Coordinates of C-alpha atoms in Angstrom, one line a residue:
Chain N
X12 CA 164.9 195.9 -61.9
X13 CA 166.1 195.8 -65.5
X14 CA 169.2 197.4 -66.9
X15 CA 167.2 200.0 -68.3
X16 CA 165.6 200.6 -64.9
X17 CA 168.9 200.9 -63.4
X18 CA 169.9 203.1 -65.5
X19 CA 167.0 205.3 -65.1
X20 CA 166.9 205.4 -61.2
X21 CA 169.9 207.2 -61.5
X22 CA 168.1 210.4 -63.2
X23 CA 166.2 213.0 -61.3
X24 CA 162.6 213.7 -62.6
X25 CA 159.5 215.8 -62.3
X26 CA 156.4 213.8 -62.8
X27 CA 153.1 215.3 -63.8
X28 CA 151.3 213.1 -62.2
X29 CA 148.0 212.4 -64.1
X30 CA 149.3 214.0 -67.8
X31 CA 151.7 211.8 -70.0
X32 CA 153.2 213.9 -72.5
X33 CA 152.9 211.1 -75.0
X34 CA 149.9 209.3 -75.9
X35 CA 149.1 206.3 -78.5
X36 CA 146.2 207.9 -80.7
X37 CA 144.8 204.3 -81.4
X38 CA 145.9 201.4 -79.9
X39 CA 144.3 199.3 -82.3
X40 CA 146.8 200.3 -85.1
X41 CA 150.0 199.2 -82.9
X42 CA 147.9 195.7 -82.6
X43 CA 147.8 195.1 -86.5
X44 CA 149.4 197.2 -88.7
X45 CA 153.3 197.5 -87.1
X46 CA 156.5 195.8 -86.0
X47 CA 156.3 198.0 -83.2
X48 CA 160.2 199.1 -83.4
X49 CA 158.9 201.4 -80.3
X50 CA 159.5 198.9 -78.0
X51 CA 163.4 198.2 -79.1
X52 CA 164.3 201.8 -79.9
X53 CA 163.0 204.1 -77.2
X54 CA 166.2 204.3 -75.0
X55 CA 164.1 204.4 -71.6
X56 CA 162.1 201.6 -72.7
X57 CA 159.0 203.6 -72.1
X58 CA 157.0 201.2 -75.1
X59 CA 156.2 197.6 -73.9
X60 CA 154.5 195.0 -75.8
X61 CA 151.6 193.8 -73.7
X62 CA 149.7 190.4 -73.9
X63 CA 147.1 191.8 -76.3
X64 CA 149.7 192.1 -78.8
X65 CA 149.7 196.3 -78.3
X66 CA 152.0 198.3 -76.8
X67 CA 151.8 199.8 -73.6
X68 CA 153.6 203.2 -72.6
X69 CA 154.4 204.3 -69.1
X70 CA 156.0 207.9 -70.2
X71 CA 157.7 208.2 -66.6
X72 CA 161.3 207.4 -67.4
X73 CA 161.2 209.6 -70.9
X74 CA 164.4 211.2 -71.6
X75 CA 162.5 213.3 -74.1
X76 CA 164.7 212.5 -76.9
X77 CA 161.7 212.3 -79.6
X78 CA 163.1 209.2 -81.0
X79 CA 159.3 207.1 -80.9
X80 CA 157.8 210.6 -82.6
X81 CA 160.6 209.9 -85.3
X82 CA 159.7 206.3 -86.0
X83 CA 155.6 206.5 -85.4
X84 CA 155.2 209.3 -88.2
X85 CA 154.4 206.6 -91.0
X86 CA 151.4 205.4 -89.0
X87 CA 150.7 209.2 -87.2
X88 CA 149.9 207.4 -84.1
X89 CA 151.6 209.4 -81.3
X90 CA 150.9 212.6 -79.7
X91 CA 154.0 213.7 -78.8
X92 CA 154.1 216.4 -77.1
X93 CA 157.0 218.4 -74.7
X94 CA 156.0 217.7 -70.6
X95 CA 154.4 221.3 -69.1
X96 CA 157.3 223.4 -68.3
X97 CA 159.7 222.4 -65.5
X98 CA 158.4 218.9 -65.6
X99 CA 160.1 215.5 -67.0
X100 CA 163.6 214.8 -66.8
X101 CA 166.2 217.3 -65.8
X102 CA 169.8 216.7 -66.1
X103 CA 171.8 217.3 -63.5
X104 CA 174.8 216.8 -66.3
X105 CA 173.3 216.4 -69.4
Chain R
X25 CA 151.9 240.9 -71.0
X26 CA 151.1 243.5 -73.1
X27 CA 155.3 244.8 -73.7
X28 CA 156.5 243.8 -77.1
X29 CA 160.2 242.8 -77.1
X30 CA 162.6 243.5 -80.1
X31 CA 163.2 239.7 -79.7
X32 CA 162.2 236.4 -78.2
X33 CA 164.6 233.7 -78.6
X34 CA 163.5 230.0 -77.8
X35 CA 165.6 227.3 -75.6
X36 CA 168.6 227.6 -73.8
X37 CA 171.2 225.7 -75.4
X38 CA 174.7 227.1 -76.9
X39 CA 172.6 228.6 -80.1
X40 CA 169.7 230.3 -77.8
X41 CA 172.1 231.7 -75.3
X42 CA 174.8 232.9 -78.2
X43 CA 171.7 234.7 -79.6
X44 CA 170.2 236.1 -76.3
X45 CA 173.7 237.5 -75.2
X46 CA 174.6 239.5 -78.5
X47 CA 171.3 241.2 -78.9
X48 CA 170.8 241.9 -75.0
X49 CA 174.5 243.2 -74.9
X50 CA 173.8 245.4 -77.7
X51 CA 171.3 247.3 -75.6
X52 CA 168.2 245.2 -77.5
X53 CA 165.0 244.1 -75.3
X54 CA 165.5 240.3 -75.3
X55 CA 163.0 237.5 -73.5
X56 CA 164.8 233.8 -73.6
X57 CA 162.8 231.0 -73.0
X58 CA 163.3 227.7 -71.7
X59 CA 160.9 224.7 -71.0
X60 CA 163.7 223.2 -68.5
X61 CA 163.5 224.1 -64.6
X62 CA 166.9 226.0 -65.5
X63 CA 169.0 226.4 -68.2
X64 CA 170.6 223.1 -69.6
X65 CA 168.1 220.7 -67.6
X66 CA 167.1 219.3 -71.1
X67 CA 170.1 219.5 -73.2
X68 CA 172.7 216.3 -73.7
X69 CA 175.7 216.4 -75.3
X70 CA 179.5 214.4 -75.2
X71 CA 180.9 217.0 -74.5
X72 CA 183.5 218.6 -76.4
X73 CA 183.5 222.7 -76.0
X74 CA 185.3 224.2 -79.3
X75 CA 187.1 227.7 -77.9
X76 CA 186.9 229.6 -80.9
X77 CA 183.2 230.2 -81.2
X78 CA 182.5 231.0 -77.7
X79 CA 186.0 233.2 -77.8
X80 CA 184.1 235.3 -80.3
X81 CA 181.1 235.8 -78.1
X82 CA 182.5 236.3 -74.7
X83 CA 186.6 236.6 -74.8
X84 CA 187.0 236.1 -71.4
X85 CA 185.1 232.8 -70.9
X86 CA 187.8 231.0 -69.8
X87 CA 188.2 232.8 -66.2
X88 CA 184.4 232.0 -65.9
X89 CA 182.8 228.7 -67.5
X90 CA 182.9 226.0 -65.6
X91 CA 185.1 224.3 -68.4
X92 CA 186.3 220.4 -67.1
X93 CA 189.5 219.8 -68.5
X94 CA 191.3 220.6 -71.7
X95 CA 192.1 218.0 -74.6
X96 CA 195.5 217.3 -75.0
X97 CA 195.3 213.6 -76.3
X98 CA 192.7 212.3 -78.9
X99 CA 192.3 208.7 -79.6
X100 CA 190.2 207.6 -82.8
X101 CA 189.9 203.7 -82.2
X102 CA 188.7 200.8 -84.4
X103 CA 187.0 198.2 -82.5
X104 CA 186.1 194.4 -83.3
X105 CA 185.0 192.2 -80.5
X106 CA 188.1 191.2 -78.6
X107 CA 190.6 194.3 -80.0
X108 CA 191.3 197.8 -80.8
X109 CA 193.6 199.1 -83.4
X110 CA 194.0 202.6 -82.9
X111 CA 195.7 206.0 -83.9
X112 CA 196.5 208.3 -81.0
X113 CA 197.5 212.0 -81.6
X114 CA 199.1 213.8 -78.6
X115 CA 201.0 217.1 -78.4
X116 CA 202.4 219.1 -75.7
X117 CA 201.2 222.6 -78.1
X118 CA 197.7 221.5 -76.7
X119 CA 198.8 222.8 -73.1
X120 CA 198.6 225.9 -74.3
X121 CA 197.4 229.3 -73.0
X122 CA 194.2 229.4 -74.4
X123 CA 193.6 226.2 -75.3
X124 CA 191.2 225.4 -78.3
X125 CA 188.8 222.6 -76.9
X126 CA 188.0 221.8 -73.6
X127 CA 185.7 218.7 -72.6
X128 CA 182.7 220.4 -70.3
X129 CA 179.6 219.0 -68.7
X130 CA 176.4 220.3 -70.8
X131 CA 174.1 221.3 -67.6
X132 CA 176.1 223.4 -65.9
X133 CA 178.1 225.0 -69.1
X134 CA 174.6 226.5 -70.1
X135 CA 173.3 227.4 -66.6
X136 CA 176.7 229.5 -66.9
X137 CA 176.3 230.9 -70.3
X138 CA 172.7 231.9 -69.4
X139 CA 174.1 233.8 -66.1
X140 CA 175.9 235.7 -68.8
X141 CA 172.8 236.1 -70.9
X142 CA 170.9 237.4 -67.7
X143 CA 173.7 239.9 -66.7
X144 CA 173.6 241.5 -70.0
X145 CA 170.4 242.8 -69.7
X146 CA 167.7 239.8 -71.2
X147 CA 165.2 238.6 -69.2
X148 CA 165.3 235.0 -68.9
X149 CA 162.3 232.6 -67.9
X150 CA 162.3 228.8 -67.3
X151 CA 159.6 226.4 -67.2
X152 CA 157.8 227.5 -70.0
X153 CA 156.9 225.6 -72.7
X154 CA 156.5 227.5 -76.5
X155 CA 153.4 226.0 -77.7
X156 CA 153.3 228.4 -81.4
X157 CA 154.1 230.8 -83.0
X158 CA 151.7 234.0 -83.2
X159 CA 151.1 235.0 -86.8
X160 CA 149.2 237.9 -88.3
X161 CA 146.9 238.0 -91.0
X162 CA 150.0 238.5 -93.6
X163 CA 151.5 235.4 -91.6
X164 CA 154.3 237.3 -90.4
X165 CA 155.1 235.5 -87.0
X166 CA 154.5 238.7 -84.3
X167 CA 155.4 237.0 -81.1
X168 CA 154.3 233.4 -79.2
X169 CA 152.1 231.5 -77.4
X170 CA 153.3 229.8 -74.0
X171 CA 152.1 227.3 -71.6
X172 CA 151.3 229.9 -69.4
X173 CA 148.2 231.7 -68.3
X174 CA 148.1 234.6 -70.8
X175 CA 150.9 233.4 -72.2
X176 CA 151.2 235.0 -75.2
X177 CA 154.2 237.4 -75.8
X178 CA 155.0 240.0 -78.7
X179 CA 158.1 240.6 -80.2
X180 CA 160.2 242.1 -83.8
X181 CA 161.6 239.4 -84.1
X182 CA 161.7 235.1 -82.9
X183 CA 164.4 232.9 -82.4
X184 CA 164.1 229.6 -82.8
X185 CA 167.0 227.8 -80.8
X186 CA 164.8 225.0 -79.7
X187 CA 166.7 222.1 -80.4
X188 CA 166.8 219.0 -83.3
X189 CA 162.9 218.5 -82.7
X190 CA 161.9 221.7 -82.9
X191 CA 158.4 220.7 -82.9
X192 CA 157.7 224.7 -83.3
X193 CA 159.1 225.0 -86.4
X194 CA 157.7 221.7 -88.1
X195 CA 154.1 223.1 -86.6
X196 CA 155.0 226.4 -88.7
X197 CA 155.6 224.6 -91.7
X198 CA 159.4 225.9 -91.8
X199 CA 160.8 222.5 -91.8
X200 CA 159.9 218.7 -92.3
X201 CA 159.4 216.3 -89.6
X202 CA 163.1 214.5 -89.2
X203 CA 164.2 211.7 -91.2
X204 CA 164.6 208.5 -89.3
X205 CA 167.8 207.9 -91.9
X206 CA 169.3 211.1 -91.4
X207 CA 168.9 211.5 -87.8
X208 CA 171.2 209.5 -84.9
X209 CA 170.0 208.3 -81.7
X210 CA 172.9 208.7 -79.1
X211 CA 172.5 207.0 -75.5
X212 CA 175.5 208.1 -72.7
X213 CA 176.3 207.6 -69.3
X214 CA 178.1 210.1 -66.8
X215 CA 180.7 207.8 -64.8
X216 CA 182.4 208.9 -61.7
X217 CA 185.8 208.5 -61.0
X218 CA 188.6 210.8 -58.2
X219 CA 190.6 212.8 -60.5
X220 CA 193.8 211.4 -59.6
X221 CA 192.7 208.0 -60.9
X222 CA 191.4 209.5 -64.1
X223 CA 195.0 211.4 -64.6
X224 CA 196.4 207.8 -63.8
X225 CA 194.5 205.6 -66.1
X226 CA 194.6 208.2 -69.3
X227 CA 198.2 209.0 -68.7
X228 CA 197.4 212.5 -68.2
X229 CA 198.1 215.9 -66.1
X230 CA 196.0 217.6 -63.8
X231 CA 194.0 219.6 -65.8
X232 CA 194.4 217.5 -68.9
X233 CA 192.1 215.7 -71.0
X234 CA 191.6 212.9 -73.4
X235 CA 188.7 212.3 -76.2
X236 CA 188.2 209.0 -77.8
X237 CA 186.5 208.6 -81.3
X238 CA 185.2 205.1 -81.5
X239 CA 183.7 202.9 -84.9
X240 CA 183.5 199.5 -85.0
X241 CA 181.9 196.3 -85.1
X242 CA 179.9 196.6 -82.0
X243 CA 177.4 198.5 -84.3
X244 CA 176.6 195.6 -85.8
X245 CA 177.2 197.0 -89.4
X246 CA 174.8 200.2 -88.6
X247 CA 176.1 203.4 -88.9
X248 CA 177.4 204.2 -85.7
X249 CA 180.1 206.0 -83.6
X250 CA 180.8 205.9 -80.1
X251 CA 182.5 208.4 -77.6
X252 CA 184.8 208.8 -74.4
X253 CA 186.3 212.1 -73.0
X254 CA 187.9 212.5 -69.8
X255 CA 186.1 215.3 -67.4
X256 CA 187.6 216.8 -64.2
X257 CA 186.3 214.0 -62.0
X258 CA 183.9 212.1 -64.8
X259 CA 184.0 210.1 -67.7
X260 CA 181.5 210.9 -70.4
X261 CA 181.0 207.6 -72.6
X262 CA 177.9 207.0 -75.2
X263 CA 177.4 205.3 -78.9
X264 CA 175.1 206.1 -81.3
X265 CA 173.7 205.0 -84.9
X266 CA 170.9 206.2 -86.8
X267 CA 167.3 205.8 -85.9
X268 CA 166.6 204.3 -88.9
X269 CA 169.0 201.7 -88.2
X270 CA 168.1 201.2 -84.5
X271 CA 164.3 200.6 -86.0
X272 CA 165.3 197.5 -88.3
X273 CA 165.7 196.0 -85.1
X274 CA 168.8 193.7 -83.6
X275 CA 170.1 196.6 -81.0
X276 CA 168.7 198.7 -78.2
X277 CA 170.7 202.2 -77.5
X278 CA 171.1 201.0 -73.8
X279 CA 172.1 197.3 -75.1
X280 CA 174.5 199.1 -77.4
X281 CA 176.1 201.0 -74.9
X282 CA 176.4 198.3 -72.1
X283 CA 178.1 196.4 -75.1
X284 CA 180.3 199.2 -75.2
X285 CA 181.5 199.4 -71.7
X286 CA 182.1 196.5 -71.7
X287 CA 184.7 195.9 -74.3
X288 CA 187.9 194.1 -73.4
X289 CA 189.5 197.7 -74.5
X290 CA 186.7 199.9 -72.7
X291 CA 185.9 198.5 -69.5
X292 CA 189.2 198.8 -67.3
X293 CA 188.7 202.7 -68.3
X294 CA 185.9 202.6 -66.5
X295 CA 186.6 199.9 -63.7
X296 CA 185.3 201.1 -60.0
X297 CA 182.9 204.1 -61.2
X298 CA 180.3 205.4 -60.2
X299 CA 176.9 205.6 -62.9
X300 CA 175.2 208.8 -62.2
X301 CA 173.2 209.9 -65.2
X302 CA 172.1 208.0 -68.1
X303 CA 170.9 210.2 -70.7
X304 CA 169.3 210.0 -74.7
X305 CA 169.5 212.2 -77.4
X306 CA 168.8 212.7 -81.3
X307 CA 171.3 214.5 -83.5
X308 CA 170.8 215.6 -87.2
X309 CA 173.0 214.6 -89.4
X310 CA 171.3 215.2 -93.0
X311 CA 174.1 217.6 -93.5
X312 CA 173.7 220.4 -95.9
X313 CA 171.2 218.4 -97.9
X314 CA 168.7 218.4 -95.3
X315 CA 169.4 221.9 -94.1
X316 CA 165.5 223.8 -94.2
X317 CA 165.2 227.3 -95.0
X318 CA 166.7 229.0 -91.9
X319 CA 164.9 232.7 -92.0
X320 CA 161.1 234.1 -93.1
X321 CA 158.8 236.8 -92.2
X322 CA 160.1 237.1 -88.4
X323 CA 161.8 234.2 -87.7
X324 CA 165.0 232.4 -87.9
X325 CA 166.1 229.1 -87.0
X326 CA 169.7 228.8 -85.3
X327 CA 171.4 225.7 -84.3
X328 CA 170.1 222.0 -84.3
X329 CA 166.8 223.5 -84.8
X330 CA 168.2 224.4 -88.3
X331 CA 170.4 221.6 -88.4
X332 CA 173.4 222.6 -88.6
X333 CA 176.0 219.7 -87.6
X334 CA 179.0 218.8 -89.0
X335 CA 179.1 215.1 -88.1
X336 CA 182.3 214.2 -89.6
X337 CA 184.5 216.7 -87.9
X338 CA 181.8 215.9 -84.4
X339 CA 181.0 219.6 -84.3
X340 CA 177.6 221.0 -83.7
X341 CA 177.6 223.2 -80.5
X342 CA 180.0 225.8 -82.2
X343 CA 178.2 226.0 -85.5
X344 CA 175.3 226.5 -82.8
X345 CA 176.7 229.7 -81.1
X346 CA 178.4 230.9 -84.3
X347 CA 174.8 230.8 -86.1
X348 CA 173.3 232.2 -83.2
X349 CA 175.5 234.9 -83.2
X350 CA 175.1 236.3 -86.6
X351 CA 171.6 235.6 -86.2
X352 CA 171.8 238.3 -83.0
X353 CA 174.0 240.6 -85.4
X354 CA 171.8 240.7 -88.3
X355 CA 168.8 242.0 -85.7
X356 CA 171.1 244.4 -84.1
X357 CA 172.1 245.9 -87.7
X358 CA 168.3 246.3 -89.2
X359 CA 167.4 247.2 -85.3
X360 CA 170.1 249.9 -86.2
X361 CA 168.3 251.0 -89.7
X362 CA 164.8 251.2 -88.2
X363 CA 164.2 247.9 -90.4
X364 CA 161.8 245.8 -89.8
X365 CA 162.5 241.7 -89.8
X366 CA 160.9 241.2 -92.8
X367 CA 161.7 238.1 -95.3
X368 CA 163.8 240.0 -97.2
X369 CA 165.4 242.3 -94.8
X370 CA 166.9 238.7 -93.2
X371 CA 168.1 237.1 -96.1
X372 CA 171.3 239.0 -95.0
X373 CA 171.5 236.2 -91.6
X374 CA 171.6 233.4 -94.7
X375 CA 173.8 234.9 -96.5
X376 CA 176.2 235.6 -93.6
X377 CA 176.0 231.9 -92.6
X378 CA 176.9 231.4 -95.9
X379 CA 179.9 233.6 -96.0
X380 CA 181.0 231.6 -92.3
X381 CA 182.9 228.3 -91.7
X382 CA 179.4 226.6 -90.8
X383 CA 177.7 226.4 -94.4
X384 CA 181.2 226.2 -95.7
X385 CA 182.1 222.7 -93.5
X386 CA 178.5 222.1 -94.5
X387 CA 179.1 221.9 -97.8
X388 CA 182.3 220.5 -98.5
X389 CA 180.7 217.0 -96.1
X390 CA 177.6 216.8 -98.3
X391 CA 178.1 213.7 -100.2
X392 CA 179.1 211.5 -96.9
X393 CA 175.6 210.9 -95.2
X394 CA 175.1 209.4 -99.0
X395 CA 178.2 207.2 -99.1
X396 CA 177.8 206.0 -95.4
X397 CA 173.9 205.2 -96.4
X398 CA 175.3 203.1 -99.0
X399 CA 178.4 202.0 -97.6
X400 CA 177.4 200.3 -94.0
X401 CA 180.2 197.8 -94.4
X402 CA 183.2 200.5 -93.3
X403 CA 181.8 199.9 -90.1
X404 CA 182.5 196.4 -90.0
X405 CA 184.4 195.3 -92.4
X406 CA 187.7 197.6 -92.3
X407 CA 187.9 197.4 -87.8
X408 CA 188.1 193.7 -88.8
X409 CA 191.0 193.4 -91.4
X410 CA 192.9 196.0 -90.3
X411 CA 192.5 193.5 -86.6
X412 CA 193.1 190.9 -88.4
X413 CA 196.4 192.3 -90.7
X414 CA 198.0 193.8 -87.2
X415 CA 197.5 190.2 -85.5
X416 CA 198.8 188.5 -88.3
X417 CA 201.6 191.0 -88.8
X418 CA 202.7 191.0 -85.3
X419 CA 202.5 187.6 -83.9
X420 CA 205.8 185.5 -84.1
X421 CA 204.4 182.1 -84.9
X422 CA 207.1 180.5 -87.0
X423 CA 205.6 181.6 -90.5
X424 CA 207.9 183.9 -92.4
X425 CA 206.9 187.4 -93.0
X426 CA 206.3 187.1 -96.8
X427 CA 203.7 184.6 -96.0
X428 CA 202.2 187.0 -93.8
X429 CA 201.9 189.7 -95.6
X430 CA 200.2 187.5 -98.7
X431 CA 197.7 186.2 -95.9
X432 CA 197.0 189.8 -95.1
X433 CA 196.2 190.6 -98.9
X434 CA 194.7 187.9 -99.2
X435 CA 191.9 188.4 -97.0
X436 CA 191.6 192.0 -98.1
X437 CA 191.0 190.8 -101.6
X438 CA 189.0 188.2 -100.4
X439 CA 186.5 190.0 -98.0
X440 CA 185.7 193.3 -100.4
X441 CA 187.4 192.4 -104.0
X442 CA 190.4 194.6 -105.2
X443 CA 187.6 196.7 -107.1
X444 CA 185.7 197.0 -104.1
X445 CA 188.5 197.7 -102.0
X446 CA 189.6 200.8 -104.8
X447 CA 186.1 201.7 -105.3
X448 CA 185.7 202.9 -101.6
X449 CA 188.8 204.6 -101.9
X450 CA 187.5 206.3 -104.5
X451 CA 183.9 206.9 -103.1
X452 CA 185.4 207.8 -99.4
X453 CA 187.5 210.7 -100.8
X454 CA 185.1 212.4 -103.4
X455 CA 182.7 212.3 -100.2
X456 CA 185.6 213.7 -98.1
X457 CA 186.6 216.7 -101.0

């Protein structure tokens, strides 16, 4: 497990099961056209750089923070979206 | 549902439920909604609780909210890598009565607050997502659409007290998408400590609490600040710097805030705990620059949703329930006159944010997201002189003091150049005025 991951085990979450809230519109553009910061600023790590060169995102440890919205809106290449209600994360603290 | 509310207020945080309570306690038909599984389940903060806003809403709060302890002790520290240099400010006045800030666990503070909302008279639903707003043909928002089957709702008037992305209100074209450069991205972790070792290690009483302030040169000369305040039987601790910043690459949030706990100076604090949460969250801090048009044809934005931090002073949650409330008032008052929440008839909620501390803090700050943009090196460079002037000052080595203090002006002059070194001064305070 990474540090991340330990970190994350710790939360409690709701998974929709089948329906990320957040989906890479074209994977091709993560491939040429960006530095993909994604995958270093996203604080669950949910972005990692695959062996094509794209990205891959697992949106199951999303803290929901709308960081990767913040960053992708020069290349419009996320749908971010909120999960359905009562699903994703909920802090017991917050 | 076919029943038109005189208002709908969306999210659940200090803003929302501020909002919700003043117009359902004035006899108003209120509907809150929130997209968590209850009230709080999405919403992150340090915490610190500020009294006075909440004391304006519901006097009697402190017999009620589950408050954690209240701050007697606040420590603003400067860190390099190995030290701290630090200013401490402790009083005895702070055990007061009613005391004015109280640190309190985010979760269950607005699961409280909302019990109040309930019991005045709103009705209150959960896991439901706002997906738009409902316009008319004039483009006068009438109500909104949910997540839900026949999910759309009527109402006078909407709320929107759905947070810093309020996704609703970019989608309405009341506000720009947020600026990676004026937006931070703070990471935290709840730690778990029994109280009695908490009281030991901050040198403090039973109910008494201590807040930490933290800048240094673990942000790697990014704009950044960093956090610890004592909780009944917790330690909240998290850092933060801008987005912008974090996307230039050389830091992680969670790489950031490991660095964190374990500086020489953090990690006995936490020695022994026990990690149970590990949580993200954005805060604007464009200041009253970025702030968007808060009110229109039957809307208004409250809170984080409108912007409305005050990142020098680390207040946000206040100016949340403050706006909130006169939001509430200004429906209640044209509710009153048989007015409708027209564009005009709200300009009055502007103008009595105006008249309030919020615009007023708001506006004194605006020039210091501008000299921090163009000033990264406070971060760095000061935590490392001053370091370096107290070590130098302070060790008896055998060199006489004279010496010492040249070597100390020295480096000063050195490192940032007497101009340099007035020229902040200058550009620190006429951002501070």
């Amino acid at each position: 497990m990474s540090k991340v991951e330990e970190k994350l085990f710790q939360n409690r979450y709701l998974l929709d099961e089948g329906s990320p809230h957040i989906r890479i519109k074209n994977p091709a553009v993560c491939k040429t056209s960006c530095a993909q910061p994604c995958t270093f600023c996203c604080p669950a790590a949910c972005y990692v750089k695959n062996e094509e060169g794209g990205v891959d995102l697992t949106t199951d440890g999303c803290l929901e923070c709308g960081t990767c919205r913040l960053i992708c809106q020069s290349n419009g290449n996320l749908e971010w979206d909120y999960p359905r209600g009562g699903f994703g994360i909920s802090f017991k603290f917050g | 549902m076919t029943e038109k509310f005189d208002a709908i207020v969306v999210g659940a945080g200090p803003a929302g439920s501020a909002a919700a309570y003043v117009m359902a306690k004035a006899g108003l038909s209120v509907l809150q909604l929130e997209r968590g599984e209850y009230p709080g389940a999405k919403n992150v903060q340090g915490a610190i609780l500020y009294s006075d806003a909440l004391e304006r809403i519901i006097p009697e709060f402190r017999d009620e909210a589950p408050l954690e302890r209240h701050i007697v002790e606040q420590r603003v520290w400067m860190l390099t890598d190995k030290s701290h240099i630090g200013l401490d400010y402790r009083s005895d006045e702070f055990n007061e009565e009613k005391p004015d800030r109280y640190s309190i666990i985010r979760a269950q503070f607005d699961r409280w607050f909302c019990t109040k909302v309930k019991a005045a008279g709103a009705l209150v639903i959960c896991d439901t997502v706002v997906k738009a707003l409902l316009k008319d043909a004039q483009g006068r928002v009438i109500g909104v659409k949910t997540d839900r089957e026949g999910g759309d709702i009527l109402a006078g008037v909407v709320i929107l007290a759905d947070g810093v992305n309020s996704t609703l209100a970019r989608d309405a074209g009341y506000r720009a998408e947020l600026d990676g450069d004026n937006t931070a991205l703070v990471a935290k972790e709840m730690h778990f400590l029994r109280p009695e070792v908490i009281q030991n290690r901050f040198n403090i009483g039973e109910k008494e609490g201590v807040a930490f302030e933290l800048v240094g040169t673990l942000t790697k000369g990014k704009i950044g600040m960093g956090f610890i305040y004592t909780n009944l039987e917790s330690i909240s601790i998290g850092i933060g710097c801008m987005v912008g910043d974090f996307e230039k690459g050389g830091l992680t949030p969670y790489g950031l805030l490991d660095e964190l706990k374990a500086h020489p100076s953090v990690k006995p604090l936490l020695a022994g705990s026990e990690m149970k949460e590990y949580s993200a969250h954005l805060i604007p801090e464009g200041g009253y620059k970025a702030i968007p048009k808060v009110y229109g044809d039957g809307w208004m934005l409250v809170g984080d949703s409108a912007g409305l931090v005050n990142s020098i002073h680390r207040e946000g949650s206040n100016m949340a329930m403050t706006s909130g409330q006169l939001a509430a008032e200004t429906v209640i008052a044209l509710k009153k006159e048989g007015k409708a929440c027209s564009t005009q008839n709200l300009a009055r909620y502007k103008s009595a944010l105006d008249d309030s501390y919020v615009i007023k803090d708001m506006k004194k700050y605006q020039g210091m997201p501008g000299f921090l943009h163009g000033n990264r090196h406070v971060f760095t460079l000061y935590p490392e002189l001053m370091s370096q002037a107290a070590s130098t000052m302070l060790r008896v080595d055998g060199l006489d003091k004279k010496s010492k203090e040249k070597q100390v002006t020295k480096a000063f002059r050195e490192k940032r150049g007497l101009f340099g070194l007035v020229g902040d001064a200058i550009k620190f305070a006429r951002a501070f005025r």
